[in-house]
């Protein structure tokens, strides 16, 4: 508690600086030549093995020219990075570039803290924005303006335990394409005969981007188009939740997320599970059975959430820094670097030219499981842009657990929708 | 005032100035700022807007705050009597002349100095429903497996167990010091009068220990109200708000939802609750609730 109060005062103190810094006139950015050396920072949330390829790209960039020095700073997980970025922005001293997770950008957009990239793109003749896949760019586009460029984009795909399929007489090459099929398959796979190691047809859990995909697949919407009205207490979304509940009640599915959920995947207790395409490497490392990847477009409406993050440019930075940042952003998202990044991390490339390159096509040839996420990309849709989304998402997730685990009435969503509506206003 | 006296005064101020400065900058000033913020609506990025008591009113109409209050109360009720009673028993046992006593003392005190974050991760594995050690032990003695952290009700129970594990040693050491402060003449007199062990404990030890017990109880209530680390690491307040105790609820609103005004108001309500118990300790702890 003391620590929290201490942070509050720190925030308070820096906020006065923010008012001072925010008062400065923000100049229209022109793509002018840099004459003085500039040092800029990029903050990211890519830990462990993901940070090495990024740092390598930064090092190469610094070596490729003399004016700009980029410093990469690892800031912890997605949420931590967002918190630190907010504090730095309020303090008037943000890094000019930062990675932000798809669902955590709303507060920055609502408060006009990001630099739109259109001026840079227009002025830079050597940069072709049309080479980027539009489905991926929409994740960084807000009211028609592009604010970021993609770095670690992903979509959720359906991982299949092919050994379990075979053991239950199912054709492992015939993946379910609708939720009804997934249910039928799961019923066949589920096996409670060994209480020490129960087997479930499908594992479901209430992670934000998974349930958002589910709702959309059942035809439901969270908000209206201009994010002014809450729509998630609709019949479609209630049906979606009740569908999961039915599977869980019949022990056809297990409702289990987090590390315990992954442990069940590794222990071959799960027939099907939706996880990020970025988890392919995890499956290679942890799973001994024969596994496959199928599209996770199971609903009446074909839809999957965009996941991962983009790199954004922040205001309260100098035009020189922004100019230098653009130079790096362009370098980072070049065809060659996207290929290098994708090969080394498993995240998606976002340029068509990179997708068509022999290096990436070669990966698909060797292991077609990597291709599934691109095949379902036409159905990808961005996450909510509401500033209060983290709080609303939490309320929906809690309601799902109450309904599915504790047997609460599905209509508790109506009350939650009312509260969420207040948060929108 | 003579020169020497003035110099002594100055020296005194000099000596206490470091803690005063540190406390002012890191504790008192933030407390005042938080009080000011609690009357505003502020999401960090937007300008602060004065809203009067709205945050406080909203809090007591909010299901999620009332839920976190409920969770905190259950956590306090679950941890306080158990840790205090267990600590009294352990302290009495450790006050005996037993071989290898220092070993037991170390074992009992070890959880107190263990990093809660690290311990919480280990407990997360222990409580794991499919492969966890605790369920394995339960199953091997024929008891049903529990869902532990995956069940909204059992998760809080698991956290209470962790809380007891963490705090019992601290309370034991304080109570042990209290026990050793009881003059041995009473025990000798009781022995001469022919009192048996249970009489000695009931008529001498417990009453003479009461001020220390009172102190330990109040400190334990405060510590339980402030439970945070185990929740962050093990449950993040879930499932379905089942372990969303006030400090975590406060953290969530401040640093995840950026509702700084509202979170400051929650902080002040928590502060008020803790302050009441502190006053209790000051008021009655001084009066020494015993017969010495």
PDB file of C-alpha atoms in Angstrom, chain B:
ATOM      1  CA  UNK B   1      17.687  29.068  25.818  1.00  0.00           C
ATOM      2  CA  UNK B   2      21.425  28.713  26.302  1.00  0.00           C
ATOM      3  CA  UNK B   3      23.858  28.171  23.508  1.00  0.00           C
ATOM      4  CA  UNK B   4      24.554  24.606  24.556  1.00  0.00           C
ATOM      5  CA  UNK B   5      20.881  23.810  24.746  1.00  0.00           C
ATOM      6  CA  UNK B   6      20.268  25.297  21.333  1.00  0.00           C
ATOM      7  CA  UNK B   7      23.133  23.309  19.933  1.00  0.00           C
ATOM      8  CA  UNK B   8      21.745  20.131  21.461  1.00  0.00           C
ATOM      9  CA  UNK B   9      18.397  20.918  19.896  1.00  0.00           C
ATOM     10  CA  UNK B  10      19.992  21.433  16.522  1.00  0.00           C
ATOM     11  CA  UNK B  11      21.911  18.180  16.844  1.00  0.00           C
ATOM     12  CA  UNK B  12      18.683  16.387  17.688  1.00  0.00           C
ATOM     13  CA  UNK B  13      16.958  17.747  14.592  1.00  0.00           C
ATOM     14  CA  UNK B  14      19.946  16.854  12.482  1.00  0.00           C
ATOM     15  CA  UNK B  15      19.864  13.290  13.722  1.00  0.00           C
ATOM     16  CA  UNK B  16      16.196  12.759  13.024  1.00  0.00           C
ATOM     17  CA  UNK B  17      16.145  14.654   9.744  1.00  0.00           C
ATOM     18  CA  UNK B  18      17.077  11.729   7.454  1.00  0.00           C
ATOM     19  CA  UNK B  19      14.080   9.613   8.463  1.00  0.00           C
ATOM     20  CA  UNK B  20      11.834  12.677   8.486  1.00  0.00           C
ATOM     21  CA  UNK B  21      12.869  13.610   4.964  1.00  0.00           C
ATOM     22  CA  UNK B  22      12.540  10.073   3.676  1.00  0.00           C
ATOM     23  CA  UNK B  23       9.141   9.622   5.318  1.00  0.00           C
ATOM     24  CA  UNK B  24       7.921  12.967   4.022  1.00  0.00           C
ATOM     25  CA  UNK B  25       8.945  12.365   0.463  1.00  0.00           C
ATOM     26  CA  UNK B  26       7.937   8.724   0.192  1.00  0.00           C
ATOM     27  CA  UNK B  27       5.077   8.362   2.664  1.00  0.00           C
ATOM     28  CA  UNK B  28       3.452  11.559   3.924  1.00  0.00           C
ATOM     29  CA  UNK B  29       3.489  13.572   0.713  1.00  0.00           C
ATOM     30  CA  UNK B  30       2.121  10.676  -1.395  1.00  0.00           C
ATOM     31  CA  UNK B  31      -0.577  10.151   1.241  1.00  0.00           C
ATOM     32  CA  UNK B  32      -1.698  13.744   0.891  1.00  0.00           C
ATOM     33  CA  UNK B  33      -1.518  13.629  -2.887  1.00  0.00           C
ATOM     34  CA  UNK B  34      -3.506  10.385  -2.934  1.00  0.00           C
ATOM     35  CA  UNK B  35      -6.163  12.049  -0.774  1.00  0.00           C
ATOM     36  CA  UNK B  36      -6.392  14.891  -3.286  1.00  0.00           C
ATOM     37  CA  UNK B  37      -6.503  12.476  -6.219  1.00  0.00           C
ATOM     38  CA  UNK B  38      -9.270  10.487  -4.543  1.00  0.00           C
ATOM     39  CA  UNK B  39     -11.626  13.430  -5.056  1.00  0.00           C
ATOM     40  CA  UNK B  40     -10.851  13.603  -8.753  1.00  0.00           C
ATOM     41  CA  UNK B  41     -11.503  11.626 -11.864  1.00  0.00           C
ATOM     42  CA  UNK B  42      -8.169  11.008 -13.545  1.00  0.00           C
ATOM     43  CA  UNK B  43      -6.984   8.382 -16.022  1.00  0.00           C
ATOM     44  CA  UNK B  44      -3.369   9.630 -16.145  1.00  0.00           C
ATOM     45  CA  UNK B  45      -3.641  11.027 -19.659  1.00  0.00           C
ATOM     46  CA  UNK B  46      -6.677  13.252 -19.366  1.00  0.00           C
ATOM     47  CA  UNK B  47      -6.651  16.340 -17.131  1.00  0.00           C
ATOM     48  CA  UNK B  48      -7.838  15.761 -13.558  1.00  0.00           C
ATOM     49  CA  UNK B  49     -11.490  16.598 -12.956  1.00  0.00           C
ATOM     50  CA  UNK B  50     -12.853  17.331  -9.486  1.00  0.00           C
ATOM     51  CA  UNK B  51     -15.757  15.028  -8.620  1.00  0.00           C
ATOM     52  CA  UNK B  52     -16.142  15.484  -4.857  1.00  0.00           C
ATOM     53  CA  UNK B  53     -17.116  12.333  -2.997  1.00  0.00           C
ATOM     54  CA  UNK B  54     -18.305  10.567  -6.145  1.00  0.00           C
ATOM     55  CA  UNK B  55     -15.500   7.980  -6.078  1.00  0.00           C
ATOM     56  CA  UNK B  56     -16.365   7.022  -2.516  1.00  0.00           C
ATOM     57  CA  UNK B  57     -20.068   6.828  -3.242  1.00  0.00           C
ATOM     58  CA  UNK B  58     -19.469   4.784  -6.382  1.00  0.00           C
ATOM     59  CA  UNK B  59     -17.284   2.368  -4.444  1.00  0.00           C
ATOM     60  CA  UNK B  60     -20.003   1.402  -2.014  1.00  0.00           C
ATOM     61  CA  UNK B  61     -22.456   0.908  -4.851  1.00  0.00           C
ATOM     62  CA  UNK B  62     -20.031  -1.249  -6.806  1.00  0.00           C
ATOM     63  CA  UNK B  63     -20.539  -5.015  -6.688  1.00  0.00           C
ATOM     64  CA  UNK B  64     -16.898  -5.599  -7.432  1.00  0.00           C
ATOM     65  CA  UNK B  65     -15.718  -3.464  -4.511  1.00  0.00           C
ATOM     66  CA  UNK B  66     -18.201  -5.102  -2.157  1.00  0.00           C
ATOM     67  CA  UNK B  67     -16.968  -8.438  -3.446  1.00  0.00           C
ATOM     68  CA  UNK B  68     -13.366  -7.488  -2.692  1.00  0.00           C
ATOM     69  CA  UNK B  69     -14.410  -6.334   0.776  1.00  0.00           C
ATOM     70  CA  UNK B  70     -16.068  -9.725   1.280  1.00  0.00           C
ATOM     71  CA  UNK B  71     -12.951 -11.532   0.062  1.00  0.00           C
ATOM     72  CA  UNK B  72     -10.751  -9.507   2.403  1.00  0.00           C
ATOM     73  CA  UNK B  73     -13.005 -10.194   5.383  1.00  0.00           C
ATOM     74  CA  UNK B  74     -13.041 -13.936   4.669  1.00  0.00           C
ATOM     75  CA  UNK B  75      -9.270 -13.876   4.254  1.00  0.00           C
ATOM     76  CA  UNK B  76      -8.857 -12.114   7.611  1.00  0.00           C
ATOM     77  CA  UNK B  77     -11.262 -14.520   9.330  1.00  0.00           C
ATOM     78  CA  UNK B  78      -9.463 -17.451   7.751  1.00  0.00           C
ATOM     79  CA  UNK B  79      -5.940 -16.411   8.625  1.00  0.00           C
ATOM     80  CA  UNK B  80      -6.097 -14.508  11.910  1.00  0.00           C
ATOM     81  CA  UNK B  81      -7.482 -17.037  14.444  1.00  0.00           C
ATOM     82  CA  UNK B  82      -5.574 -19.914  12.857  1.00  0.00           C
ATOM     83  CA  UNK B  83      -2.178 -18.215  12.771  1.00  0.00           C
ATOM     84  CA  UNK B  84      -2.532 -16.792  16.270  1.00  0.00           C
ATOM     85  CA  UNK B  85      -3.655 -20.066  17.863  1.00  0.00           C
ATOM     86  CA  UNK B  86      -1.043 -22.083  15.984  1.00  0.00           C
ATOM     87  CA  UNK B  87       1.604 -19.537  16.951  1.00  0.00           C
ATOM     88  CA  UNK B  88       0.663 -19.733  20.637  1.00  0.00           C
ATOM     89  CA  UNK B  89       0.917 -23.533  20.582  1.00  0.00           C
ATOM     90  CA  UNK B  90       4.223 -23.451  18.710  1.00  0.00           C
ATOM     91  CA  UNK B  91       5.604 -20.764  21.011  1.00  0.00           C
ATOM     92  CA  UNK B  92       4.728 -22.775  24.116  1.00  0.00           C
ATOM     93  CA  UNK B  93       6.330 -25.867  22.597  1.00  0.00           C
ATOM     94  CA  UNK B  94       9.438 -23.947  21.646  1.00  0.00           C
ATOM     95  CA  UNK B  95       9.684 -22.493  25.111  1.00  0.00           C
ATOM     96  CA  UNK B  96      10.465 -25.989  26.444  1.00  0.00           C
ATOM     97  CA  UNK B  97      13.913 -27.443  26.781  1.00  0.00           C
ATOM     98  CA  UNK B  98      14.034 -29.690  23.728  1.00  0.00           C
ATOM     99  CA  UNK B  99      17.034 -31.010  21.887  1.00  0.00           C
ATOM    100  CA  UNK B 100      17.593 -29.351  18.510  1.00  0.00           C
ATOM    101  CA  UNK B 101      15.312 -26.467  19.409  1.00  0.00           C
ATOM    102  CA  UNK B 102      17.148 -23.950  17.255  1.00  0.00           C
ATOM    103  CA  UNK B 103      16.558 -26.212  14.268  1.00  0.00           C
ATOM    104  CA  UNK B 104      12.795 -26.066  14.797  1.00  0.00           C
ATOM    105  CA  UNK B 105      12.949 -22.331  15.327  1.00  0.00           C
ATOM    106  CA  UNK B 106      14.729 -21.913  12.017  1.00  0.00           C
ATOM    107  CA  UNK B 107      12.257 -24.164  10.226  1.00  0.00           C
ATOM    108  CA  UNK B 108       9.305 -22.263  11.614  1.00  0.00           C
ATOM    109  CA  UNK B 109      10.806 -18.870  10.845  1.00  0.00           C
ATOM    110  CA  UNK B 110      12.021 -19.782   7.363  1.00  0.00           C
ATOM    111  CA  UNK B 111       8.763 -18.916   5.536  1.00  0.00           C
ATOM    112  CA  UNK B 112       8.893 -15.390   6.980  1.00  0.00           C
ATOM    113  CA  UNK B 113      12.176 -14.584   5.271  1.00  0.00           C
ATOM    114  CA  UNK B 114      11.317 -16.452   2.081  1.00  0.00           C
ATOM    115  CA  UNK B 115      10.416 -14.185  -0.832  1.00  0.00           C
ATOM    116  CA  UNK B 116       6.640 -14.358  -1.173  1.00  0.00           C
ATOM    117  CA  UNK B 117       6.813 -14.054  -4.956  1.00  0.00           C
ATOM    118  CA  UNK B 118       9.116 -17.063  -5.220  1.00  0.00           C
ATOM    119  CA  UNK B 119       7.120 -19.080  -2.707  1.00  0.00           C
ATOM    120  CA  UNK B 120       3.868 -18.254  -4.491  1.00  0.00           C
ATOM    121  CA  UNK B 121       5.193 -19.737  -7.715  1.00  0.00           C
ATOM    122  CA  UNK B 122       6.122 -22.939  -5.892  1.00  0.00           C
ATOM    123  CA  UNK B 123       2.662 -23.045  -4.293  1.00  0.00           C
ATOM    124  CA  UNK B 124       1.102 -22.596  -7.693  1.00  0.00           C
ATOM    125  CA  UNK B 125       2.744 -25.852  -8.722  1.00  0.00           C
ATOM    126  CA  UNK B 126       1.806 -27.574  -5.462  1.00  0.00           C
ATOM    127  CA  UNK B 127      -1.860 -26.635  -5.924  1.00  0.00           C
ATOM    128  CA  UNK B 128      -1.928 -27.646  -9.587  1.00  0.00           C
ATOM    129  CA  UNK B 129      -5.031 -29.852  -9.881  1.00  0.00           C
ATOM    130  CA  UNK B 130      -3.708 -32.538 -12.231  1.00  0.00           C
ATOM    131  CA  UNK B 131      -0.074 -32.970 -11.325  1.00  0.00           C
ATOM    132  CA  UNK B 132       0.253 -30.968  -8.102  1.00  0.00           C
ATOM    133  CA  UNK B 133       1.774 -32.535  -5.016  1.00  0.00           C
ATOM    134  CA  UNK B 134      -1.110 -31.553  -2.734  1.00  0.00           C
ATOM    135  CA  UNK B 135      -3.729 -33.320  -4.845  1.00  0.00           C
ATOM    136  CA  UNK B 136      -1.386 -36.271  -5.194  1.00  0.00           C
ATOM    137  CA  UNK B 137      -1.186 -36.564  -1.407  1.00  0.00           C
ATOM    138  CA  UNK B 138      -4.972 -36.114  -1.073  1.00  0.00           C
ATOM    139  CA  UNK B 139      -5.598 -38.840  -3.638  1.00  0.00           C
ATOM    140  CA  UNK B 140      -3.103 -41.234  -2.083  1.00  0.00           C
ATOM    141  CA  UNK B 141      -4.896 -41.092   1.280  1.00  0.00           C
ATOM    142  CA  UNK B 142      -8.243 -41.617  -0.424  1.00  0.00           C
ATOM    143  CA  UNK B 143      -9.548 -38.058  -0.330  1.00  0.00           C
ATOM    144  CA  UNK B 144     -11.113 -36.455  -3.407  1.00  0.00           C
ATOM    145  CA  UNK B 145      -8.915 -34.188  -5.531  1.00  0.00           C
ATOM    146  CA  UNK B 146      -9.644 -30.479  -5.280  1.00  0.00           C
ATOM    147  CA  UNK B 147      -9.639 -27.889  -8.049  1.00  0.00           C
ATOM    148  CA  UNK B 148      -7.804 -25.394  -5.829  1.00  0.00           C
ATOM    149  CA  UNK B 149      -6.848 -22.265  -7.784  1.00  0.00           C
ATOM    150  CA  UNK B 150      -9.251 -23.102 -10.600  1.00  0.00           C
ATOM    151  CA  UNK B 151     -12.342 -22.886  -8.444  1.00  0.00           C
ATOM    152  CA  UNK B 152     -13.641 -19.484  -7.344  1.00  0.00           C
ATOM    153  CA  UNK B 153     -14.255 -20.686  -3.757  1.00  0.00           C
ATOM    154  CA  UNK B 154     -11.367 -23.074  -3.244  1.00  0.00           C
ATOM    155  CA  UNK B 155      -8.844 -20.556  -4.576  1.00  0.00           C
ATOM    156  CA  UNK B 156      -9.367 -18.277  -1.592  1.00  0.00           C
ATOM    157  CA  UNK B 157      -9.009 -21.254   0.728  1.00  0.00           C
ATOM    158  CA  UNK B 158      -5.686 -22.084  -0.942  1.00  0.00           C
ATOM    159  CA  UNK B 159      -4.508 -18.506  -0.495  1.00  0.00           C
ATOM    160  CA  UNK B 160      -5.500 -18.611   3.169  1.00  0.00           C
ATOM    161  CA  UNK B 161      -3.337 -21.710   3.617  1.00  0.00           C
ATOM    162  CA  UNK B 162      -0.416 -19.897   1.997  1.00  0.00           C
ATOM    163  CA  UNK B 163      -1.048 -16.870   4.214  1.00  0.00           C
ATOM    164  CA  UNK B 164      -0.958 -19.032   7.325  1.00  0.00           C
ATOM    165  CA  UNK B 165       2.242 -20.726   6.179  1.00  0.00           C
ATOM    166  CA  UNK B 166       3.859 -17.346   5.598  1.00  0.00           C
ATOM    167  CA  UNK B 167       2.897 -15.641   8.848  1.00  0.00           C
ATOM    168  CA  UNK B 168       2.839 -18.303  11.561  1.00  0.00           C
ATOM    169  CA  UNK B 169       6.599 -18.119  12.138  1.00  0.00           C
ATOM    170  CA  UNK B 170       6.610 -14.377  12.659  1.00  0.00           C
ATOM    171  CA  UNK B 171       3.810 -14.555  15.202  1.00  0.00           C
ATOM    172  CA  UNK B 172       5.502 -17.477  16.949  1.00  0.00           C
ATOM    173  CA  UNK B 173       8.742 -15.565  17.453  1.00  0.00           C
ATOM    174  CA  UNK B 174       6.934 -12.538  18.917  1.00  0.00           C
ATOM    175  CA  UNK B 175       4.887 -14.759  21.220  1.00  0.00           C
ATOM    176  CA  UNK B 176       8.003 -16.679  22.217  1.00  0.00           C
ATOM    177  CA  UNK B 177       9.635 -13.427  23.257  1.00  0.00           C
ATOM    178  CA  UNK B 178       6.478 -12.683  25.241  1.00  0.00           C
ATOM    179  CA  UNK B 179       6.641 -16.090  26.930  1.00  0.00           C
ATOM    180  CA  UNK B 180      10.228 -15.590  27.919  1.00  0.00           C
ATOM    181  CA  UNK B 181       9.288 -12.268  29.442  1.00  0.00           C
ATOM    182  CA  UNK B 182       6.996 -13.973  31.962  1.00  0.00           C
ATOM    183  CA  UNK B 183       8.892 -14.089  35.276  1.00  0.00           C
ATOM    184  CA  UNK B 184       9.675 -17.639  36.360  1.00  0.00           C
ATOM    185  CA  UNK B 185       8.559 -16.943  39.953  1.00  0.00           C
ATOM    186  CA  UNK B 186       4.917 -17.510  38.930  1.00  0.00           C
ATOM    187  CA  UNK B 187       5.716 -20.917  37.533  1.00  0.00           C
ATOM    188  CA  UNK B 188       7.737 -21.842  40.606  1.00  0.00           C
ATOM    189  CA  UNK B 189       4.902 -20.745  42.885  1.00  0.00           C
ATOM    190  CA  UNK B 190       2.412 -22.752  40.831  1.00  0.00           C
ATOM    191  CA  UNK B 191       4.654 -25.804  41.007  1.00  0.00           C
ATOM    192  CA  UNK B 192       4.858 -25.514  44.798  1.00  0.00           C
ATOM    193  CA  UNK B 193       1.065 -25.192  44.939  1.00  0.00           C
ATOM    194  CA  UNK B 194       0.846 -28.426  42.943  1.00  0.00           C
ATOM    195  CA  UNK B 195      -0.678 -27.039  39.707  1.00  0.00           C
ATOM    196  CA  UNK B 196      -0.617 -29.364  36.684  1.00  0.00           C
ATOM    197  CA  UNK B 197       0.545 -28.335  33.193  1.00  0.00           C
ATOM    198  CA  UNK B 198      -2.883 -27.467  31.844  1.00  0.00           C
ATOM    199  CA  UNK B 199      -3.627 -25.333  34.903  1.00  0.00           C
ATOM    200  CA  UNK B 200      -0.304 -23.540  34.516  1.00  0.00           C
ATOM    201  CA  UNK B 201      -1.034 -22.782  30.878  1.00  0.00           C
ATOM    202  CA  UNK B 202      -4.594 -21.658  31.475  1.00  0.00           C
ATOM    203  CA  UNK B 203      -4.043 -19.654  34.666  1.00  0.00           C
ATOM    204  CA  UNK B 204      -0.562 -18.243  34.152  1.00  0.00           C
ATOM    205  CA  UNK B 205       0.754 -18.450  30.604  1.00  0.00           C
ATOM    206  CA  UNK B 206      -2.336 -17.379  28.648  1.00  0.00           C
ATOM    207  CA  UNK B 207      -3.302 -14.417  30.865  1.00  0.00           C
ATOM    208  CA  UNK B 208       0.251 -13.099  31.191  1.00  0.00           C
ATOM    209  CA  UNK B 209       0.754 -13.497  27.458  1.00  0.00           C
ATOM    210  CA  UNK B 210      -2.415 -11.576  26.616  1.00  0.00           C
ATOM    211  CA  UNK B 211      -0.823  -8.207  25.750  1.00  0.00           C
ATOM    212  CA  UNK B 212       1.515  -9.931  23.306  1.00  0.00           C
ATOM    213  CA  UNK B 213      -1.334 -12.042  21.921  1.00  0.00           C
ATOM    214  CA  UNK B 214      -3.349  -8.887  21.438  1.00  0.00           C
ATOM    215  CA  UNK B 215      -0.459  -7.222  19.644  1.00  0.00           C
ATOM    216  CA  UNK B 216       0.082 -10.245  17.410  1.00  0.00           C
ATOM    217  CA  UNK B 217      -3.630 -10.466  16.591  1.00  0.00           C
ATOM    218  CA  UNK B 218      -3.841  -6.831  15.554  1.00  0.00           C
ATOM    219  CA  UNK B 219      -0.664  -7.039  13.491  1.00  0.00           C
ATOM    220  CA  UNK B 220      -1.973 -10.183  11.823  1.00  0.00           C
ATOM    221  CA  UNK B 221      -5.276  -8.499  10.961  1.00  0.00           C
ATOM    222  CA  UNK B 222      -3.373  -5.642   9.367  1.00  0.00           C
ATOM    223  CA  UNK B 223      -1.057  -7.974   7.477  1.00  0.00           C
ATOM    224  CA  UNK B 224      -4.021 -10.024   6.229  1.00  0.00           C
ATOM    225  CA  UNK B 225      -5.806  -6.890   5.050  1.00  0.00           C
ATOM    226  CA  UNK B 226      -2.715  -6.028   3.046  1.00  0.00           C
ATOM    227  CA  UNK B 227      -2.310  -9.401   1.321  1.00  0.00           C
ATOM    228  CA  UNK B 228      -1.116  -8.786  -2.219  1.00  0.00           C
ATOM    229  CA  UNK B 229       1.876 -10.718  -3.518  1.00  0.00           C
ATOM    230  CA  UNK B 230       0.370 -14.187  -3.330  1.00  0.00           C
ATOM    231  CA  UNK B 231      -2.724 -12.959  -5.187  1.00  0.00           C
ATOM    232  CA  UNK B 232      -0.750 -11.273  -7.972  1.00  0.00           C
ATOM    233  CA  UNK B 233       1.353 -14.340  -8.560  1.00  0.00           C
ATOM    234  CA  UNK B 234      -1.136 -17.144  -7.984  1.00  0.00           C
ATOM    235  CA  UNK B 235      -4.597 -15.986  -9.068  1.00  0.00           C
ATOM    236  CA  UNK B 236      -4.662 -12.362 -10.277  1.00  0.00           C
ATOM    237  CA  UNK B 237      -7.811 -11.950  -8.239  1.00  0.00           C
ATOM    238  CA  UNK B 238      -9.615 -14.745 -10.077  1.00  0.00           C
ATOM    239  CA  UNK B 239     -11.281 -17.023 -10.857  1.00  0.00           C
ATOM    240  CA  UNK B 240     -14.355 -14.844 -11.249  1.00  0.00           C
ATOM    241  CA  UNK B 241     -13.219 -12.402  -8.568  1.00  0.00           C
ATOM    242  CA  UNK B 242     -12.977 -15.166  -5.961  1.00  0.00           C
ATOM    243  CA  UNK B 243      -9.647 -13.888  -4.593  1.00  0.00           C
ATOM    244  CA  UNK B 244      -9.972 -10.223  -5.501  1.00  0.00           C
ATOM    245  CA  UNK B 245      -8.956  -8.829  -2.080  1.00  0.00           C
ATOM    246  CA  UNK B 246      -8.923  -5.033  -1.599  1.00  0.00           C
ATOM    247  CA  UNK B 247      -5.194  -4.410  -2.260  1.00  0.00           C
ATOM    248  CA  UNK B 248      -5.344  -6.303  -5.530  1.00  0.00           C
ATOM    249  CA  UNK B 249      -8.604  -4.613  -6.502  1.00  0.00           C
ATOM    250  CA  UNK B 250      -6.905  -1.293  -5.814  1.00  0.00           C
ATOM    251  CA  UNK B 251      -3.880  -2.221  -7.902  1.00  0.00           C
ATOM    252  CA  UNK B 252      -6.072  -3.379 -10.774  1.00  0.00           C
ATOM    253  CA  UNK B 253      -8.052  -0.157 -10.860  1.00  0.00           C
ATOM    254  CA  UNK B 254      -4.958   2.027 -10.608  1.00  0.00           C
ATOM    255  CA  UNK B 255      -2.435   0.350 -12.836  1.00  0.00           C
ATOM    256  CA  UNK B 256      -4.457  -1.777 -15.220  1.00  0.00           C
ATOM    257  CA  UNK B 257      -7.546   0.403 -15.717  1.00  0.00           C
ATOM    258  CA  UNK B 258      -5.813   3.710 -14.876  1.00  0.00           C
ATOM    259  CA  UNK B 259      -8.696   4.890 -12.710  1.00  0.00           C
ATOM    260  CA  UNK B 260      -6.384   6.795 -10.407  1.00  0.00           C
ATOM    261  CA  UNK B 261      -9.071   8.783  -8.596  1.00  0.00           C
ATOM    262  CA  UNK B 262     -11.185   5.763  -7.833  1.00  0.00           C
ATOM    263  CA  UNK B 263      -8.158   3.658  -6.828  1.00  0.00           C
ATOM    264  CA  UNK B 264      -6.974   6.394  -4.467  1.00  0.00           C
ATOM    265  CA  UNK B 265     -10.403   6.408  -2.864  1.00  0.00           C
ATOM    266  CA  UNK B 266     -10.177   2.630  -2.411  1.00  0.00           C
ATOM    267  CA  UNK B 267      -6.707   3.120  -0.908  1.00  0.00           C
ATOM    268  CA  UNK B 268      -8.151   5.557   1.602  1.00  0.00           C
ATOM    269  CA  UNK B 269     -10.930   3.199   2.616  1.00  0.00           C
ATOM    270  CA  UNK B 270      -8.355   0.448   3.134  1.00  0.00           C
ATOM    271  CA  UNK B 271      -6.227   2.947   5.033  1.00  0.00           C
ATOM    272  CA  UNK B 272      -9.187   3.821   7.249  1.00  0.00           C
ATOM    273  CA  UNK B 273      -9.885   0.168   8.027  1.00  0.00           C
ATOM    274  CA  UNK B 274      -6.242  -0.485   8.904  1.00  0.00           C
ATOM    275  CA  UNK B 275      -6.095   2.735  10.904  1.00  0.00           C
ATOM    276  CA  UNK B 276      -8.983   1.581  13.083  1.00  0.00           C
ATOM    277  CA  UNK B 277      -7.068  -1.553  14.016  1.00  0.00           C
ATOM    278  CA  UNK B 278      -3.913   0.461  14.662  1.00  0.00           C
ATOM    279  CA  UNK B 279      -5.852   2.724  17.012  1.00  0.00           C
ATOM    280  CA  UNK B 280      -7.226  -0.353  18.763  1.00  0.00           C
ATOM    281  CA  UNK B 281      -3.690  -1.529  19.346  1.00  0.00           C
ATOM    282  CA  UNK B 282      -2.575   1.881  20.616  1.00  0.00           C
ATOM    283  CA  UNK B 283      -5.586   2.286  22.868  1.00  0.00           C
ATOM    284  CA  UNK B 284      -5.877  -1.156  24.403  1.00  0.00           C
ATOM    285  CA  UNK B 285      -2.372  -2.436  23.852  1.00  0.00           C
ATOM    286  CA  UNK B 286      -1.125   0.314  26.146  1.00  0.00           C
ATOM    287  CA  UNK B 287      -3.607  -0.655  28.841  1.00  0.00           C
ATOM    288  CA  UNK B 288      -2.010  -4.084  29.084  1.00  0.00           C
ATOM    289  CA  UNK B 289      -4.869  -6.515  29.176  1.00  0.00           C
ATOM    290  CA  UNK B 290      -3.545  -8.756  31.920  1.00  0.00           C
ATOM    291  CA  UNK B 291      -3.107  -9.138  35.641  1.00  0.00           C
ATOM    292  CA  UNK B 292       0.560  -8.457  36.245  1.00  0.00           C
TER     293      UNK B 292
END
